[in-house]
Amino acid sequence: MEIIGYISQAVIDTLDLCIKPNTPVFIGDANIEHIKNRHPYEYDKYYDDISTIINSPDYVGINPKDASILFVRLYEVNGEYIRVAVKVTASGKCFAKTLHSLSTCNAERYLEKGTLKKLDTQ
């Protein structure tokens, strides 16, 4: 189990979360294996950036299906939206569940619906 990021005050404010600032985000071996096996392209290309995606996302949201926190970063060079989903346990621990790409169409639809919000870091 390793810490790969922290929940910032900006994310808490944007999503109105009941989490303390700088709550650590962990990832375990099973989740790393999930990403390697289910999302090999994203693992090879973006896993080394997983901390950056969590610590400096362009967009954040709450997944309406499972209430996980979504951290999304747009890699403009590649035109790819990359999403990290973080689950908060009943005890308040945060775990990264997955890392995968989000189609431009879906990202734009989520922004229109308000599922994703531009993170204001100022």
mmCIF file of C-alpha atoms in Angstrom:
data_model
loop_
_atom_site.group_PDB
_atom_site.id
_atom_site.type_symbol
_atom_site.label_atom_id
_atom_site.label_comp_id
_atom_site.label_asym_id
_atom_site.label_seq_id
_atom_site.Cartn_x
_atom_site.Cartn_y
_atom_site.Cartn_z
ATOM 1 C CA MET A 1 0.000 0.000 0.000
ATOM 2 C CA GLU A 2 1.512 3.328 -1.005
ATOM 3 C CA ILE A 3 0.403 6.952 -0.918
ATOM 4 C CA ILE A 4 0.028 8.358 -4.426
ATOM 5 C CA GLY A 5 -1.590 11.710 -3.708
ATOM 6 C CA TYR A 6 -3.618 13.903 -1.391
ATOM 7 C CA ILE A 7 -7.123 15.376 -1.486
ATOM 8 C CA SER A 8 -6.668 19.141 -1.748
ATOM 9 C CA GLN A 9 -8.794 21.885 -0.228
ATOM 10 C CA ALA A 10 -9.711 22.998 -3.768
ATOM 11 C CA VAL A 11 -11.157 19.538 -4.538
ATOM 12 C CA ILE A 12 -13.010 19.476 -1.200
ATOM 13 C CA ASP A 13 -14.489 22.937 -1.854
ATOM 14 C CA THR A 14 -15.409 22.211 -5.484
ATOM 15 C CA LEU A 15 -17.194 18.963 -4.648
ATOM 16 C CA ASP A 16 -18.419 19.926 -1.155
ATOM 17 C CA LEU A 17 -16.760 16.866 0.372
ATOM 18 C CA CYS A 18 -16.711 15.923 4.047
ATOM 19 C CA ILE A 19 -13.031 15.010 4.004
ATOM 20 C CA LYS A 20 -10.117 16.655 5.791
ATOM 21 C CA PRO A 21 -7.666 18.572 3.568
ATOM 22 C CA ASN A 22 -4.560 16.615 2.612
ATOM 23 C CA THR A 23 -6.224 13.252 3.203
ATOM 24 C CA PRO A 24 -3.867 10.713 1.595
ATOM 25 C CA VAL A 25 -4.894 8.609 -1.406
ATOM 26 C CA PHE A 26 -3.531 5.059 -1.322
ATOM 27 C CA ILE A 27 -3.170 2.408 -3.994
ATOM 28 C CA GLY A 28 -2.732 -1.290 -3.354
ATOM 29 C CA ASP A 29 -1.268 -4.112 -5.381
ATOM 30 C CA ALA A 30 -4.698 -5.432 -6.446
ATOM 31 C CA ASN A 31 -5.647 -2.056 -7.923
ATOM 32 C CA ILE A 32 -2.312 -1.744 -9.717
ATOM 33 C CA GLU A 33 -2.858 -5.217 -11.197
ATOM 34 C CA HIS A 34 -6.397 -4.223 -12.225
ATOM 35 C CA ILE A 35 -5.053 -1.201 -14.104
ATOM 36 C CA LYS A 36 -2.275 -3.256 -15.754
ATOM 37 C CA ASN A 37 -4.708 -5.970 -16.876
ATOM 38 C CA ARG A 38 -7.831 -3.975 -17.761
ATOM 39 C CA HIS A 39 -6.241 -0.721 -18.982
ATOM 40 C CA PRO A 40 -2.760 -1.662 -20.279
ATOM 41 C CA TYR A 41 -2.467 1.322 -22.640
ATOM 42 C CA GLU A 42 -3.218 3.787 -19.848
ATOM 43 C CA TYR A 43 -0.966 1.914 -17.431
ATOM 44 C CA ASP A 44 1.983 2.040 -19.830
ATOM 45 C CA LYS A 45 1.464 5.655 -20.813
ATOM 46 C CA TYR A 46 0.042 7.363 -17.708
ATOM 47 C CA TYR A 47 0.629 5.297 -14.554
ATOM 48 C CA ASP A 48 3.785 7.272 -13.741
ATOM 49 C CA ASP A 49 1.563 10.396 -13.764
ATOM 50 C CA ILE A 50 -1.070 9.038 -11.369
ATOM 51 C CA SER A 51 0.126 11.325 -8.546
ATOM 52 C CA THR A 52 0.013 14.357 -10.833
ATOM 53 C CA ILE A 53 -3.531 13.493 -11.941
ATOM 54 C CA ILE A 54 -4.691 13.312 -8.308
ATOM 55 C CA ASN A 55 -2.694 16.283 -7.025
ATOM 56 C CA SER A 56 -3.252 18.576 -10.040
ATOM 57 C CA PRO A 57 -6.415 17.537 -11.902
ATOM 58 C CA ASP A 58 -8.021 19.757 -14.513
ATOM 59 C CA TYR A 59 -11.489 18.459 -13.617
ATOM 60 C CA VAL A 60 -13.065 16.697 -10.653
ATOM 61 C CA GLY A 61 -16.399 15.067 -10.044
ATOM 62 C CA ILE A 62 -18.401 12.484 -8.168
ATOM 63 C CA ASN A 63 -19.343 9.260 -9.929
ATOM 64 C CA PRO A 64 -23.133 9.035 -9.520
ATOM 65 C CA LYS A 65 -23.022 5.220 -9.624
ATOM 66 C CA ASP A 66 -20.654 4.558 -6.719
ATOM 67 C CA ALA A 67 -19.865 8.007 -5.219
ATOM 68 C CA SER A 68 -16.160 7.689 -6.022
ATOM 69 C CA ILE A 69 -14.198 10.895 -6.526
ATOM 70 C CA LEU A 70 -13.116 11.434 -10.128
ATOM 71 C CA PHE A 71 -9.846 13.175 -10.929
ATOM 72 C CA VAL A 72 -9.449 13.997 -14.624
ATOM 73 C CA ARG A 73 -6.517 15.509 -16.428
ATOM 74 C CA LEU A 74 -6.505 16.567 -20.066
ATOM 75 C CA TYR A 75 -3.278 15.747 -21.866
ATOM 76 C CA GLU A 76 -3.593 18.263 -24.678
ATOM 77 C CA VAL A 77 -0.600 16.944 -26.622
ATOM 78 C CA ASN A 78 -2.416 13.629 -27.000
ATOM 79 C CA GLY A 79 -5.960 14.996 -26.741
ATOM 80 C CA GLU A 80 -6.691 12.415 -24.036
ATOM 81 C CA TYR A 81 -8.696 12.807 -20.867
ATOM 82 C CA ILE A 82 -7.289 10.457 -18.224
ATOM 83 C CA ARG A 83 -9.393 9.644 -15.182
ATOM 84 C CA VAL A 84 -8.455 8.269 -11.772
ATOM 85 C CA ALA A 85 -11.365 7.054 -9.649
ATOM 86 C CA VAL A 86 -10.859 7.204 -5.880
ATOM 87 C CA LYS A 87 -13.157 5.374 -3.481
ATOM 88 C CA VAL A 88 -13.657 6.691 0.040
ATOM 89 C CA THR A 89 -14.250 3.949 2.614
ATOM 90 C CA ALA A 90 -16.700 4.184 5.519
ATOM 91 C CA SER A 91 -13.729 4.893 7.784
ATOM 92 C CA GLY A 92 -12.633 7.796 5.567
ATOM 93 C CA LYS A 93 -9.630 6.190 3.844
ATOM 94 C CA CYS A 94 -9.186 6.972 0.146
ATOM 95 C CA PHE A 95 -8.076 4.340 -2.367
ATOM 96 C CA ALA A 96 -7.421 4.722 -6.098
ATOM 97 C CA LYS A 97 -9.546 2.098 -7.836
ATOM 98 C CA THR A 98 -8.655 2.586 -11.471
ATOM 99 C CA LEU A 99 -6.919 4.690 -14.101
ATOM 100 C CA HIS A 100 -8.325 4.883 -17.609
ATOM 101 C CA SER A 101 -9.056 7.163 -20.527
ATOM 102 C CA LEU A 102 -12.303 9.015 -20.947
ATOM 103 C CA SER A 103 -13.476 9.739 -24.465
ATOM 104 C CA THR A 104 -13.679 13.392 -25.457
ATOM 105 C CA CYS A 105 -17.393 12.911 -26.132
ATOM 106 C CA ASN A 106 -18.013 11.526 -22.635
ATOM 107 C CA ALA A 107 -15.823 14.161 -20.993
ATOM 108 C CA GLU A 108 -17.738 16.956 -22.739
ATOM 109 C CA ARG A 109 -21.071 15.364 -21.824
ATOM 110 C CA TYR A 110 -20.012 15.030 -18.159
ATOM 111 C CA LEU A 111 -18.958 18.688 -18.155
ATOM 112 C CA GLU A 112 -22.294 19.772 -19.655
ATOM 113 C CA LYS A 113 -24.234 17.707 -17.094
ATOM 114 C CA GLY A 114 -22.087 18.964 -14.223
ATOM 115 C CA THR A 115 -20.771 15.493 -13.328
ATOM 116 C CA LEU A 116 -17.278 16.927 -13.937
ATOM 117 C CA LYS A 117 -16.340 20.415 -12.828
ATOM 118 C CA LYS A 118 -13.366 22.527 -13.823
ATOM 119 C CA LEU A 119 -11.093 22.745 -10.810
ATOM 120 C CA ASP A 120 -10.396 26.312 -9.772
ATOM 121 C CA THR A 121 -7.036 26.206 -8.050
ATOM 122 C CA GLN A 122 -6.748 29.923 -7.361
#
